[in-house]
């Protein structure tokens, strides 16, 4: 099986059945959950469908309803009555306060501007039950495609900016083909800045680490710091 499937709405690539440590811990955490769990921006649901084996109700969200229909088709027939599809912008979902045990969101919020990141995390906190956990991954500045950005990121970080990784792609990516496949702006995080954004959003950070991506395209790979994963608790 290929590592990636292209998204149908030009929002990058979805990982196929690559459970990174954060997605793995999400699936483990859902064992015995008494409330439903949610994946935001799930594309084809490949990171979270496994938790249906834990007999929880899984809500899948994505901006593009076609991704969700495909997720339903991939889901074993006998598990489909535990799967709920909720298309739309994640900020707008009609989910009740304190109604979820856990929320997974992989490789999505680095496409959001700073205000949208903060609004999204406020929604996530609102939906989680006390003790519920948020499991998020994002891309870091340390991807191979924008070496000129590393120094600027560090400088802005030392200036104390909350979002030093908010950058206009064409200012840093020299290859036009690569830039054409990315949005105009991205919002990249390292371990410290992602932790800080979750803390100011009212979460307690349980763990936050770089995630190596040896299976990323060659131009994206750098030195094992390609992504960052966080697990944060709502109290
Ligand atoms: C790079 S793909 C990542 C897919 C999957 N989470 C993974 O890690 O393989 C980004 C996904 O986020 C979805 N997405 C982007 N913005 C969104 C939003 N505001 N609300 C819900 N989904 C969104 C896209 O439709 C796309 O499927």
mmCIF file of C-alpha atoms and ligand atoms in Angstrom:
data_model
loop_
_atom_site.group_PDB
_atom_site.id
_atom_site.type_symbol
_atom_site.label_atom_id
_atom_site.label_comp_id
_atom_site.label_asym_id
_atom_site.label_seq_id
_atom_site.Cartn_x
_atom_site.Cartn_y
_atom_site.Cartn_z
ATOM 1 C CA UNK A 1 0.000 0.000 0.000
ATOM 2 C CA UNK A 2 1.212 3.530 -0.808
ATOM 3 C CA UNK A 3 2.048 5.670 2.179
ATOM 4 C CA UNK A 4 -0.146 8.550 0.953
ATOM 5 C CA UNK A 5 -3.463 9.193 -0.721
ATOM 6 C CA UNK A 6 -3.998 12.634 -2.209
ATOM 7 C CA UNK A 7 -6.875 14.564 -0.645
ATOM 8 C CA UNK A 8 -9.743 15.409 -3.004
ATOM 9 C CA UNK A 9 -9.796 19.084 -2.022
ATOM 10 C CA UNK A 10 -6.140 20.080 -2.528
ATOM 11 C CA UNK A 11 -5.361 20.055 1.193
ATOM 12 C CA UNK A 12 -2.251 17.917 0.964
ATOM 13 C CA UNK A 13 -1.870 14.178 1.433
ATOM 14 C CA UNK A 14 -3.528 11.812 3.869
ATOM 15 C CA UNK A 15 -1.382 9.148 5.482
ATOM 16 C CA UNK A 16 -2.524 5.584 4.827
ATOM 17 C CA UNK A 17 -2.558 3.421 7.900
ATOM 18 C CA UNK A 18 0.578 5.037 9.298
ATOM 19 C CA UNK A 19 -0.183 5.265 12.950
ATOM 20 C CA UNK A 20 2.345 7.663 14.429
ATOM 21 C CA UNK A 21 2.835 7.548 18.230
ATOM 22 C CA UNK A 22 0.148 10.178 18.832
ATOM 23 C CA UNK A 23 -2.522 8.413 16.757
ATOM 24 C CA UNK A 24 -1.529 5.124 18.395
ATOM 25 C CA UNK A 25 -1.957 6.602 21.864
ATOM 26 C CA UNK A 26 -5.333 8.038 20.828
ATOM 27 C CA UNK A 27 -6.517 4.578 19.762
ATOM 28 C CA UNK A 28 -5.239 3.076 23.043
ATOM 29 C CA UNK A 29 -6.866 5.831 25.113
ATOM 30 C CA UNK A 30 -10.259 5.115 23.537
ATOM 31 C CA UNK A 31 -10.303 1.598 25.027
ATOM 32 C CA UNK A 32 -13.122 1.587 27.523
ATOM 33 C CA UNK A 33 -14.144 5.206 26.831
ATOM 34 C CA UNK A 34 -17.709 5.779 27.984
ATOM 35 C CA UNK A 35 -18.202 8.869 25.796
ATOM 36 C CA UNK A 36 -17.808 9.206 22.008
ATOM 37 C CA UNK A 37 -14.468 10.192 20.459
ATOM 38 C CA UNK A 38 -13.802 12.468 17.484
ATOM 39 C CA UNK A 39 -11.233 12.854 14.717
ATOM 40 C CA UNK A 40 -11.059 16.337 13.146
ATOM 41 C CA UNK A 41 -9.820 16.762 9.560
ATOM 42 C CA UNK A 42 -9.637 12.984 9.282
ATOM 43 C CA UNK A 43 -9.580 12.739 5.444
ATOM 44 C CA UNK A 44 -10.244 9.006 4.886
ATOM 45 C CA UNK A 45 -10.205 8.180 8.609
ATOM 46 C CA UNK A 46 -7.158 5.954 8.381
ATOM 47 C CA UNK A 47 -5.751 7.091 11.748
ATOM 48 C CA UNK A 48 -8.837 6.493 13.831
ATOM 49 C CA UNK A 49 -11.012 3.754 12.293
ATOM 50 C CA UNK A 50 -8.976 1.292 14.386
ATOM 51 C CA UNK A 51 -10.613 2.570 17.567
ATOM 52 C CA UNK A 52 -13.963 1.125 16.439
ATOM 53 C CA UNK A 53 -12.469 -2.183 17.563
ATOM 54 C CA UNK A 54 -12.661 -0.709 21.084
ATOM 55 C CA UNK A 55 -16.457 -0.521 20.769
ATOM 56 C CA UNK A 56 -16.576 3.272 21.109
ATOM 57 C CA UNK A 57 -18.656 5.647 19.014
ATOM 58 C CA UNK A 58 -16.317 7.396 16.591
ATOM 59 C CA UNK A 59 -17.274 10.744 15.034
ATOM 60 C CA UNK A 60 -15.348 11.577 11.877
ATOM 61 C CA UNK A 61 -15.100 15.158 10.653
ATOM 62 C CA UNK A 62 -13.630 16.586 7.486
ATOM 63 C CA UNK A 63 -14.172 19.684 5.373
ATOM 64 C CA UNK A 64 -14.806 17.464 2.356
ATOM 65 C CA UNK A 65 -17.779 15.120 2.618
ATOM 66 C CA UNK A 66 -16.349 12.870 -0.139
ATOM 67 C CA UNK A 67 -13.492 11.901 2.208
ATOM 68 C CA UNK A 68 -15.996 10.865 4.852
ATOM 69 C CA UNK A 69 -18.034 8.749 2.439
ATOM 70 C CA UNK A 70 -14.846 6.941 1.523
ATOM 71 C CA UNK A 71 -14.098 6.414 5.245
ATOM 72 C CA UNK A 72 -17.541 4.843 5.684
ATOM 73 C CA UNK A 73 -16.836 2.479 2.767
ATOM 74 C CA UNK A 74 -13.519 1.451 4.340
ATOM 75 C CA UNK A 75 -15.205 0.732 7.676
ATOM 76 C CA UNK A 76 -16.120 -2.946 8.233
ATOM 77 C CA UNK A 77 -19.890 -3.319 7.814
ATOM 78 C CA UNK A 78 -20.431 -4.675 11.340
ATOM 79 C CA UNK A 79 -18.814 -1.530 12.857
ATOM 80 C CA UNK A 80 -20.676 1.067 10.790
ATOM 81 C CA UNK A 81 -23.412 1.677 13.351
ATOM 82 C CA UNK A 82 -20.716 3.056 15.695
ATOM 83 C CA UNK A 83 -19.478 5.544 13.085
ATOM 84 C CA UNK A 84 -20.927 9.069 12.782
ATOM 85 C CA UNK A 85 -19.962 11.379 9.891
ATOM 86 C CA UNK A 86 -19.885 15.113 10.579
ATOM 87 C CA UNK A 87 -18.730 17.110 7.531
ATOM 88 C CA UNK A 88 -17.846 20.809 7.678
ATOM 89 C CA UNK A 89 -15.352 23.301 9.025
ATOM 90 C CA UNK A 90 -14.299 21.947 12.403
ATOM 91 C CA UNK A 91 -15.115 25.266 14.068
ATOM 92 C CA UNK A 92 -18.789 24.966 13.212
ATOM 93 C CA UNK A 93 -19.629 21.452 14.443
ATOM 94 C CA UNK A 94 -22.803 21.017 16.513
ATOM 95 C CA UNK A 95 -21.198 19.100 19.388
ATOM 96 C CA UNK A 96 -22.350 19.451 22.975
ATOM 97 C CA UNK A 97 -20.135 20.808 25.731
ATOM 98 C CA UNK A 98 -18.231 18.123 27.742
ATOM 99 C CA UNK A 99 -19.575 15.341 25.522
ATOM 100 C CA UNK A 100 -16.357 13.717 24.220
ATOM 101 C CA UNK A 101 -13.661 11.522 25.789
ATOM 102 C CA UNK A 102 -10.896 12.277 23.271
ATOM 103 C CA UNK A 103 -10.195 14.246 20.096
ATOM 104 C CA UNK A 104 -7.583 13.437 17.448
ATOM 105 C CA UNK A 105 -6.455 15.993 14.865
ATOM 106 C CA UNK A 106 -3.504 15.089 12.642
ATOM 107 C CA UNK A 107 -1.713 17.470 10.286
ATOM 108 C CA UNK A 108 -4.509 20.036 9.994
ATOM 109 C CA UNK A 109 -4.036 23.120 12.171
ATOM 110 C CA UNK A 110 -0.743 24.133 10.534
ATOM 111 C CA UNK A 111 -3.023 25.319 7.681
ATOM 112 C CA UNK A 112 -4.831 27.721 10.050
ATOM 113 C CA UNK A 113 -3.949 31.320 10.850
ATOM 114 C CA UNK A 114 -3.217 32.078 14.535
ATOM 115 C CA UNK A 115 -6.762 33.252 15.370
ATOM 116 C CA UNK A 116 -8.295 30.140 13.833
ATOM 117 C CA UNK A 117 -5.900 27.906 15.776
ATOM 118 C CA UNK A 118 -6.964 29.576 19.028
ATOM 119 C CA UNK A 119 -10.678 29.437 18.146
ATOM 120 C CA UNK A 120 -10.356 25.746 17.190
ATOM 121 C CA UNK A 121 -8.607 24.850 20.451
ATOM 122 C CA UNK A 122 -11.311 26.714 22.386
ATOM 123 C CA UNK A 123 -13.919 24.523 20.627
ATOM 124 C CA UNK A 124 -11.919 21.372 21.388
ATOM 125 C CA UNK A 125 -11.685 22.321 25.063
ATOM 126 C CA UNK A 126 -15.421 23.065 25.153
ATOM 127 C CA UNK A 127 -16.312 19.632 23.700
ATOM 128 C CA UNK A 128 -14.028 17.521 25.891
ATOM 129 C CA UNK A 129 -15.279 16.120 29.182
ATOM 130 C CA UNK A 130 -13.105 16.909 32.222
ATOM 131 C CA UNK A 131 -10.102 14.566 32.031
ATOM 132 C CA UNK A 132 -10.620 14.227 28.267
ATOM 133 C CA UNK A 133 -7.571 14.417 26.037
ATOM 134 C CA UNK A 134 -6.621 16.211 22.827
ATOM 135 C CA UNK A 135 -4.178 14.367 20.535
ATOM 136 C CA UNK A 136 -2.763 16.674 17.830
ATOM 137 C CA UNK A 137 0.051 16.558 15.277
ATOM 138 C CA UNK A 138 1.392 19.430 13.153
ATOM 139 C CA UNK A 139 4.283 20.017 10.767
ATOM 140 C CA UNK A 140 7.382 21.710 12.149
ATOM 141 C CA UNK A 141 9.603 24.382 10.600
ATOM 142 C CA UNK A 142 12.236 21.630 10.260
ATOM 143 C CA UNK A 143 11.112 20.296 6.890
ATOM 144 C CA UNK A 144 13.610 20.114 4.055
ATOM 145 C CA UNK A 145 11.733 22.523 1.770
ATOM 146 C CA UNK A 146 12.321 25.837 3.543
ATOM 147 C CA UNK A 147 15.881 25.922 4.979
ATOM 148 C CA UNK A 148 15.845 29.742 4.898
ATOM 149 C CA UNK A 149 13.039 29.697 7.470
ATOM 150 C CA UNK A 150 14.853 27.952 10.336
ATOM 151 C CA UNK A 151 16.775 31.062 11.413
ATOM 152 C CA UNK A 152 13.792 33.406 11.094
ATOM 153 C CA UNK A 153 11.684 30.995 13.138
ATOM 154 C CA UNK A 154 14.287 30.914 15.931
ATOM 155 C CA UNK A 155 14.662 34.704 15.903
ATOM 156 C CA UNK A 156 10.890 35.241 16.147
ATOM 157 C CA UNK A 157 10.621 32.612 18.844
ATOM 158 C CA UNK A 158 13.247 34.391 20.938
ATOM 159 C CA UNK A 159 11.299 37.621 20.442
ATOM 160 C CA UNK A 160 8.490 35.859 22.339
ATOM 161 C CA UNK A 161 5.915 35.579 19.530
ATOM 162 C CA UNK A 162 3.158 33.036 20.258
ATOM 163 C CA UNK A 163 3.065 32.043 16.569
ATOM 164 C CA UNK A 164 6.620 32.459 15.223
ATOM 165 C CA UNK A 165 5.915 29.795 12.584
ATOM 166 C CA UNK A 166 3.200 31.735 10.755
ATOM 167 C CA UNK A 167 4.888 32.273 7.387
ATOM 168 C CA UNK A 168 4.111 33.106 3.765
ATOM 169 C CA UNK A 169 5.208 30.042 1.829
ATOM 170 C CA UNK A 170 6.527 31.841 -1.246
ATOM 171 C CA UNK A 171 8.925 33.896 0.921
ATOM 172 C CA UNK A 172 10.780 30.689 1.831
ATOM 173 C CA UNK A 173 10.148 27.934 -0.720
ATOM 174 C CA UNK A 174 12.373 28.287 -3.785
ATOM 175 C CA UNK A 175 10.815 25.445 -5.804
ATOM 176 C CA UNK A 176 7.724 26.784 -7.632
ATOM 177 C CA UNK A 177 6.249 23.302 -8.106
ATOM 178 C CA UNK A 178 6.318 22.678 -4.368
ATOM 179 C CA UNK A 179 4.953 26.151 -3.562
ATOM 180 C CA UNK A 180 2.082 25.593 -6.037
ATOM 181 C CA UNK A 181 0.922 22.591 -3.984
ATOM 182 C CA UNK A 182 0.878 24.467 -0.695
ATOM 183 C CA UNK A 183 -1.468 27.151 0.607
ATOM 184 C CA UNK A 184 -0.255 30.750 0.599
ATOM 185 C CA UNK A 185 0.323 30.742 4.356
ATOM 186 C CA UNK A 186 1.355 28.024 6.815
ATOM 187 C CA UNK A 187 1.655 28.002 10.596
ATOM 188 C CA UNK A 188 4.486 25.740 11.804
ATOM 189 C CA UNK A 189 5.320 24.730 15.362
ATOM 190 C CA UNK A 190 8.173 23.275 17.349
ATOM 191 C CA UNK A 191 7.774 21.497 20.697
ATOM 192 C CA UNK A 192 7.922 24.694 22.787
ATOM 193 C CA UNK A 193 5.562 26.775 20.657
ATOM 194 C CA UNK A 194 2.924 24.041 20.274
ATOM 195 C CA UNK A 195 3.017 23.405 24.043
ATOM 196 C CA UNK A 196 2.631 27.120 24.740
ATOM 197 C CA UNK A 197 -0.376 27.481 22.424
ATOM 198 C CA UNK A 198 -2.118 24.572 24.181
ATOM 199 C CA UNK A 199 -1.277 26.028 27.601
ATOM 200 C CA UNK A 200 -2.711 29.459 26.762
ATOM 201 C CA UNK A 201 -5.801 27.621 25.466
ATOM 202 C CA UNK A 202 -6.354 26.162 28.929
ATOM 203 C CA UNK A 203 -4.917 22.646 28.519
ATOM 204 C CA UNK A 204 -2.382 20.836 30.663
ATOM 205 C CA UNK A 205 0.316 19.411 28.405
ATOM 206 C CA UNK A 206 0.933 15.726 29.105
ATOM 207 C CA UNK A 207 3.573 15.178 26.405
ATOM 208 C CA UNK A 208 4.898 17.025 23.377
ATOM 209 C CA UNK A 209 7.616 15.658 21.098
ATOM 210 C CA UNK A 210 9.046 15.791 17.611
ATOM 211 C CA UNK A 211 7.859 12.929 15.380
ATOM 212 C CA UNK A 212 10.305 11.617 12.756
ATOM 213 C CA UNK A 213 8.676 11.009 9.358
ATOM 214 C CA UNK A 214 11.001 8.663 7.447
ATOM 215 C CA UNK A 215 8.077 7.930 5.101
ATOM 216 C CA UNK A 216 7.562 11.598 4.039
ATOM 217 C CA UNK A 217 8.541 12.617 0.484
ATOM 218 C CA UNK A 218 12.304 13.039 0.149
ATOM 219 C CA UNK A 219 12.175 16.857 -0.251
ATOM 220 C CA UNK A 220 10.226 17.178 3.019
ATOM 221 C CA UNK A 221 12.492 15.040 5.193
ATOM 222 C CA UNK A 222 15.205 16.665 7.312
ATOM 223 C CA UNK A 223 16.570 15.224 10.530
ATOM 224 C CA UNK A 224 13.781 13.494 12.428
ATOM 225 C CA UNK A 225 12.051 16.692 13.568
ATOM 226 C CA UNK A 226 9.576 16.843 10.669
ATOM 227 C CA UNK A 227 6.374 16.850 12.765
ATOM 228 C CA UNK A 228 5.365 17.576 16.351
ATOM 229 C CA UNK A 229 2.814 15.622 18.364
ATOM 230 C CA UNK A 230 1.087 16.732 21.547
ATOM 231 C CA UNK A 231 -1.201 15.074 24.053
ATOM 232 C CA UNK A 232 -2.987 17.611 26.275
ATOM 233 C CA UNK A 233 -5.591 17.219 29.014
ATOM 234 C CA UNK A 234 -8.679 19.291 29.762
ATOM 235 C CA UNK A 235 -9.270 19.651 33.510
HETATM 236 C C1 LIG B 1 -3.066 17.098 5.179
HETATM 237 S S1 LIG B 1 -4.669 16.366 5.266
HETATM 238 C C2 LIG B 1 -4.434 15.356 6.705
HETATM 239 C C3 LIG B 1 -5.372 14.185 6.704
HETATM 240 C C4 LIG B 1 -5.232 13.228 7.901
HETATM 241 N N1 LIG B 1 -5.594 13.877 9.154
HETATM 242 C C5 LIG B 1 -3.813 12.687 7.981
HETATM 243 O O1 LIG B 1 -3.087 13.004 8.932
HETATM 244 O O2 LIG B 1 -3.425 11.933 7.098
HETATM 245 C C6 LIG B 1 -5.669 17.704 5.896
HETATM 246 C C7 LIG B 1 -7.168 17.336 6.045
HETATM 247 O O3 LIG B 1 -7.798 18.346 6.855
HETATM 248 C C8 LIG B 1 -9.053 18.685 6.317
HETATM 249 N N2 LIG B 1 -9.359 20.057 6.755
HETATM 250 C C9 LIG B 1 -8.682 21.186 6.441
HETATM 251 N N3 LIG B 1 -9.260 22.258 7.032
HETATM 252 C C10 LIG B 1 -10.312 21.784 7.759
HETATM 253 C C11 LIG B 1 -11.290 22.392 8.573
HETATM 254 N N4 LIG B 1 -11.313 23.718 8.773
HETATM 255 N N5 LIG B 1 -12.219 21.606 9.160
HETATM 256 C C12 LIG B 1 -12.214 20.256 8.958
HETATM 257 N N6 LIG B 1 -11.301 19.623 8.177
HETATM 258 C C13 LIG B 1 -10.363 20.381 7.588
HETATM 259 C C14 LIG B 1 -8.867 18.542 4.817
HETATM 260 O O4 LIG B 1 -10.093 18.378 4.137
HETATM 261 C C15 LIG B 1 -7.935 17.327 4.722
HETATM 262 O O5 LIG B 1 -8.652 16.132 4.610
#
